Amino acid sequence: MNKKILVTGGTGYIGSHTVVELQNKGFDVIIIDNLSNSKIEVLDGIEKITGKRPEFECIDLCDESQLSLFFKKHSGISSVIHFAAYKAVGESVQDPLKYYSNNLISLINLLNQMKIHAIKGIIFSSSCTVYGQPDKLPVSENSPIQLANSPYGNTKQISEEIIRDTITAKQLENCISLRYFNPIGAHSSALIGELPLGVPNNLVPFITQTAIGIRDQLMVFGNEYNTPDGTCIRDYINVTDLAKAHVIAVERLLKKITKKNFEVFNLGTGTGVSVMEIIKTFEKVSQQSLNYKIVQRREGDVEQIWADTCYANKELGWITEISLKDTILSSWKWEQCLRTKHTRF
């Protein structure tokens, strides 16, 4: 089995953790990333954890000429894991054209080059946002695709449609679309983790940056939702647990044991947790008191969503293993390590 894998967006948050798990399983990894939302020093962390530095090319996927040169240079790639995309719901509402142009053009260019170079399989980094605000919870893979609540969510819906059409046209053989719920946490070594550039768009890094004094105050977007404590509910999954699912998915593609040409799996814990519960859990495990303020709802946010993980558990043989408390504690450990005088981030 050819174990040479291209990971786009591989220095990003989920990408870097997946590279670690791939290398730990003996895969040869090549990363493409334009470093627009990550730092090159992430490679140092990956190398320290795995003992191997992945190959890296600084390329913008929206530049097809650069991408073409890359594929001519790197032959023998067996499969692609496609992470590279803009991913902030709120920002996508404010600047939809940025999201449509980047997320869709990058995918189209990648699929074109895969077709030219006869690379048959792709793991696509999708999202639970494709379900919009579901009518029924928990969400299974058979839940209807609702109108997207944000341009970001819509780019994931459209991307899945593009991939399906490419498979129908026999220009691609297989895709496994992994619909993530809410990844949080950091690697247990604290050598890699979520590294937002500028003001964080995600809850947990905003919490840890507030606790350590970088941010003055945490904003909680709304407390009048139809939930037990009034704040939004999400399914928060540990990023390492999530990364391990990608290794299983790649092996499934390469061993040709997929049951459909386009497969979908929900990746979550199966448990919904509110924003306020995350805050209280952080305060408990870190012994830090958070300065937070309730503000108005954020446009594009879904009220509540969590996964039905039965299909992924059964079909992939994958389960989540790391508790919410340990996950949040890993984020706090990562934040503290980032702020030491020894860090280069």
PDB file of C-alpha atoms in Angstrom, residues 205-323:
ATOM      1  CA  PRO A 205      -8.796  29.766  22.599  1.00  0.00           C
ATOM      2  CA  PHE A 206     -10.701  32.924  23.528  1.00  0.00           C
ATOM      3  CA  ILE A 207     -11.253  31.425  26.980  1.00  0.00           C
ATOM      4  CA  THR A 208      -7.599  30.506  27.463  1.00  0.00           C
ATOM      5  CA  GLN A 209      -6.350  33.853  26.156  1.00  0.00           C
ATOM      6  CA  THR A 210      -8.711  35.645  28.538  1.00  0.00           C
ATOM      7  CA  ALA A 211      -7.565  33.522  31.460  1.00  0.00           C
ATOM      8  CA  ILE A 212      -3.900  34.208  30.760  1.00  0.00           C
ATOM      9  CA  GLY A 213      -4.454  37.958  30.323  1.00  0.00           C
ATOM     10  CA  ILE A 214      -4.135  38.459  26.563  1.00  0.00           C
ATOM     11  CA  ARG A 215      -7.838  39.311  26.207  1.00  0.00           C
ATOM     12  CA  ASP A 216      -9.590  41.582  28.694  1.00  0.00           C
ATOM     13  CA  GLN A 217     -12.922  39.844  28.541  1.00  0.00           C
ATOM     14  CA  LEU A 218     -14.647  36.827  27.009  1.00  0.00           C
ATOM     15  CA  MET A 219     -17.803  37.573  25.049  1.00  0.00           C
ATOM     16  CA  VAL A 220     -20.661  35.071  25.264  1.00  0.00           C
ATOM     17  CA  PHE A 221     -22.863  35.559  22.219  1.00  0.00           C
ATOM     18  CA  GLY A 222     -26.397  35.354  23.578  1.00  0.00           C
ATOM     19  CA  ASN A 223     -28.012  33.741  26.614  1.00  0.00           C
ATOM     20  CA  GLU A 224     -31.627  33.645  25.444  1.00  0.00           C
ATOM     21  CA  TYR A 225     -31.486  30.616  23.193  1.00  0.00           C
ATOM     22  CA  ASN A 226     -33.969  27.791  23.741  1.00  0.00           C
ATOM     23  CA  THR A 227     -31.466  25.739  25.743  1.00  0.00           C
ATOM     24  CA  PRO A 228     -31.279  24.859  29.469  1.00  0.00           C
ATOM     25  CA  ASP A 229     -28.955  27.765  30.341  1.00  0.00           C
ATOM     26  CA  GLY A 230     -29.763  29.990  27.367  1.00  0.00           C
ATOM     27  CA  THR A 231     -26.388  29.617  25.623  1.00  0.00           C
ATOM     28  CA  CYS A 232     -25.640  27.727  22.409  1.00  0.00           C
ATOM     29  CA  ILE A 233     -25.018  23.993  22.567  1.00  0.00           C
ATOM     30  CA  ARG A 234     -22.313  22.245  20.571  1.00  0.00           C
ATOM     31  CA  ASP A 235     -20.619  18.859  20.385  1.00  0.00           C
ATOM     32  CA  TYR A 236     -17.012  19.475  21.449  1.00  0.00           C
ATOM     33  CA  ILE A 237     -14.575  16.796  20.248  1.00  0.00           C
ATOM     34  CA  ASN A 238     -10.917  16.418  21.185  1.00  0.00           C
ATOM     35  CA  VAL A 239      -8.686  17.287  18.236  1.00  0.00           C
ATOM     36  CA  THR A 240      -6.490  14.190  18.655  1.00  0.00           C
ATOM     37  CA  ASP A 241      -9.536  11.925  18.656  1.00  0.00           C
ATOM     38  CA  LEU A 242     -10.625  13.735  15.499  1.00  0.00           C
ATOM     39  CA  ALA A 243      -7.197  13.366  13.884  1.00  0.00           C
ATOM     40  CA  LYS A 244      -7.197   9.613  14.464  1.00  0.00           C
ATOM     41  CA  ALA A 245     -10.423   9.311  12.481  1.00  0.00           C
ATOM     42  CA  HIS A 246      -8.578  10.714   9.451  1.00  0.00           C
ATOM     43  CA  VAL A 247      -5.989   7.941   9.614  1.00  0.00           C
ATOM     44  CA  ILE A 248      -8.765   5.344   9.642  1.00  0.00           C
ATOM     45  CA  ALA A 249     -10.458   7.101   6.714  1.00  0.00           C
ATOM     46  CA  VAL A 250      -7.239   7.184   4.657  1.00  0.00           C
ATOM     47  CA  GLU A 251      -6.636   3.503   5.291  1.00  0.00           C
ATOM     48  CA  ARG A 252     -10.226   2.805   4.239  1.00  0.00           C
ATOM     49  CA  LEU A 253      -9.641   4.610   0.934  1.00  0.00           C
ATOM     50  CA  LEU A 254      -6.307   2.984   0.214  1.00  0.00           C
ATOM     51  CA  LYS A 255      -7.527  -0.517   1.066  1.00  0.00           C
ATOM     52  CA  LYS A 256     -10.529   0.104  -1.226  1.00  0.00           C
ATOM     53  CA  ILE A 257     -13.087  -0.977   1.370  1.00  0.00           C
ATOM     54  CA  THR A 258     -15.407   1.998   0.990  1.00  0.00           C
ATOM     55  CA  LYS A 259     -19.055   1.028   0.488  1.00  0.00           C
ATOM     56  CA  LYS A 260     -19.906   4.025  -1.689  1.00  0.00           C
ATOM     57  CA  ASN A 261     -17.928   6.351  -3.919  1.00  0.00           C
ATOM     58  CA  PHE A 262     -18.934   9.238  -1.653  1.00  0.00           C
ATOM     59  CA  GLU A 263     -19.107   8.380   2.036  1.00  0.00           C
ATOM     60  CA  VAL A 264     -20.065  10.688   4.897  1.00  0.00           C
ATOM     61  CA  PHE A 265     -19.261  10.330   8.585  1.00  0.00           C
ATOM     62  CA  ASN A 266     -20.188  12.580  11.504  1.00  0.00           C
ATOM     63  CA  LEU A 267     -17.292  13.082  13.898  1.00  0.00           C
ATOM     64  CA  GLY A 268     -18.339  14.175  17.357  1.00  0.00           C
ATOM     65  CA  THR A 269     -18.811  12.813  20.848  1.00  0.00           C
ATOM     66  CA  GLY A 270     -22.570  12.412  20.709  1.00  0.00           C
ATOM     67  CA  THR A 271     -23.035  14.807  23.638  1.00  0.00           C
ATOM     68  CA  GLY A 272     -24.171  18.417  23.518  1.00  0.00           C
ATOM     69  CA  VAL A 273     -22.450  20.890  25.840  1.00  0.00           C
ATOM     70  CA  SER A 274     -23.397  24.551  26.267  1.00  0.00           C
ATOM     71  CA  VAL A 275     -21.065  27.524  26.044  1.00  0.00           C
ATOM     72  CA  MET A 276     -21.650  28.212  29.727  1.00  0.00           C
ATOM     73  CA  GLU A 277     -20.832  24.601  30.622  1.00  0.00           C
ATOM     74  CA  ILE A 278     -17.512  24.949  28.778  1.00  0.00           C
ATOM     75  CA  ILE A 279     -16.754  28.123  30.743  1.00  0.00           C
ATOM     76  CA  LYS A 280     -17.560  26.485  34.075  1.00  0.00           C
ATOM     77  CA  THR A 281     -15.570  23.368  33.204  1.00  0.00           C
ATOM     78  CA  PHE A 282     -12.563  25.495  32.307  1.00  0.00           C
ATOM     79  CA  GLU A 283     -12.792  27.423  35.576  1.00  0.00           C
ATOM     80  CA  LYS A 284     -12.917  24.152  37.501  1.00  0.00           C
ATOM     81  CA  VAL A 285     -10.009  22.342  35.819  1.00  0.00           C
ATOM     82  CA  SER A 286      -7.759  25.414  35.566  1.00  0.00           C
ATOM     83  CA  GLN A 287      -8.724  26.997  38.885  1.00  0.00           C
ATOM     84  CA  GLN A 288      -8.949  30.301  37.033  1.00  0.00           C
ATOM     85  CA  SER A 289     -11.868  32.736  37.284  1.00  0.00           C
ATOM     86  CA  LEU A 290     -12.963  34.046  33.887  1.00  0.00           C
ATOM     87  CA  ASN A 291     -14.066  37.585  33.155  1.00  0.00           C
ATOM     88  CA  TYR A 292     -16.936  37.132  30.712  1.00  0.00           C
ATOM     89  CA  LYS A 293     -19.827  39.233  29.449  1.00  0.00           C
ATOM     90  CA  ILE A 294     -23.085  38.298  27.763  1.00  0.00           C
ATOM     91  CA  VAL A 295     -23.473  40.161  24.461  1.00  0.00           C
ATOM     92  CA  GLN A 296     -25.959  39.975  21.610  1.00  0.00           C
ATOM     93  CA  ARG A 297     -26.234  36.921  19.429  1.00  0.00           C
ATOM     94  CA  ARG A 298     -23.737  36.472  16.637  1.00  0.00           C
ATOM     95  CA  GLU A 299     -25.191  36.247  13.154  1.00  0.00           C
ATOM     96  CA  GLY A 300     -24.739  32.814  11.600  1.00  0.00           C
ATOM     97  CA  ASP A 301     -24.663  30.811  14.837  1.00  0.00           C
ATOM     98  CA  VAL A 302     -26.790  27.674  15.083  1.00  0.00           C
ATOM     99  CA  GLU A 303     -28.721  27.369  18.361  1.00  0.00           C
ATOM    100  CA  GLN A 304     -27.846  23.762  19.170  1.00  0.00           C
ATOM    101  CA  ILE A 305     -26.370  20.762  17.446  1.00  0.00           C
ATOM    102  CA  TRP A 306     -24.707  17.515  18.411  1.00  0.00           C
ATOM    103  CA  ALA A 307     -23.872  14.313  16.609  1.00  0.00           C
ATOM    104  CA  ASP A 308     -25.305  10.860  16.336  1.00  0.00           C
ATOM    105  CA  THR A 309     -21.982   9.019  16.081  1.00  0.00           C
ATOM    106  CA  CYS A 310     -23.333   5.458  15.799  1.00  0.00           C
ATOM    107  CA  TYR A 311     -22.487   5.071  12.120  1.00  0.00           C
ATOM    108  CA  ALA A 312     -18.883   6.300  12.470  1.00  0.00           C
ATOM    109  CA  ASN A 313     -18.422   4.174  15.588  1.00  0.00           C
ATOM    110  CA  LYS A 314     -19.688   1.032  13.859  1.00  0.00           C
ATOM    111  CA  GLU A 315     -18.414   1.447  10.315  1.00  0.00           C
ATOM    112  CA  LEU A 316     -15.005   2.984  11.065  1.00  0.00           C
ATOM    113  CA  GLY A 317     -14.446   1.278  14.396  1.00  0.00           C
ATOM    114  CA  TRP A 318     -13.666   4.737  15.752  1.00  0.00           C
ATOM    115  CA  ILE A 319     -14.643   6.178  19.119  1.00  0.00           C
ATOM    116  CA  THR A 320     -13.676   9.261  21.082  1.00  0.00           C
ATOM    117  CA  GLU A 321     -11.455   8.508  24.057  1.00  0.00           C
ATOM    118  CA  ILE A 322     -10.457  11.801  25.717  1.00  0.00           C
ATOM    119  CA  SER A 323     -12.802  13.401  28.255  1.00  0.00           C
TER     120      SER A 323
END
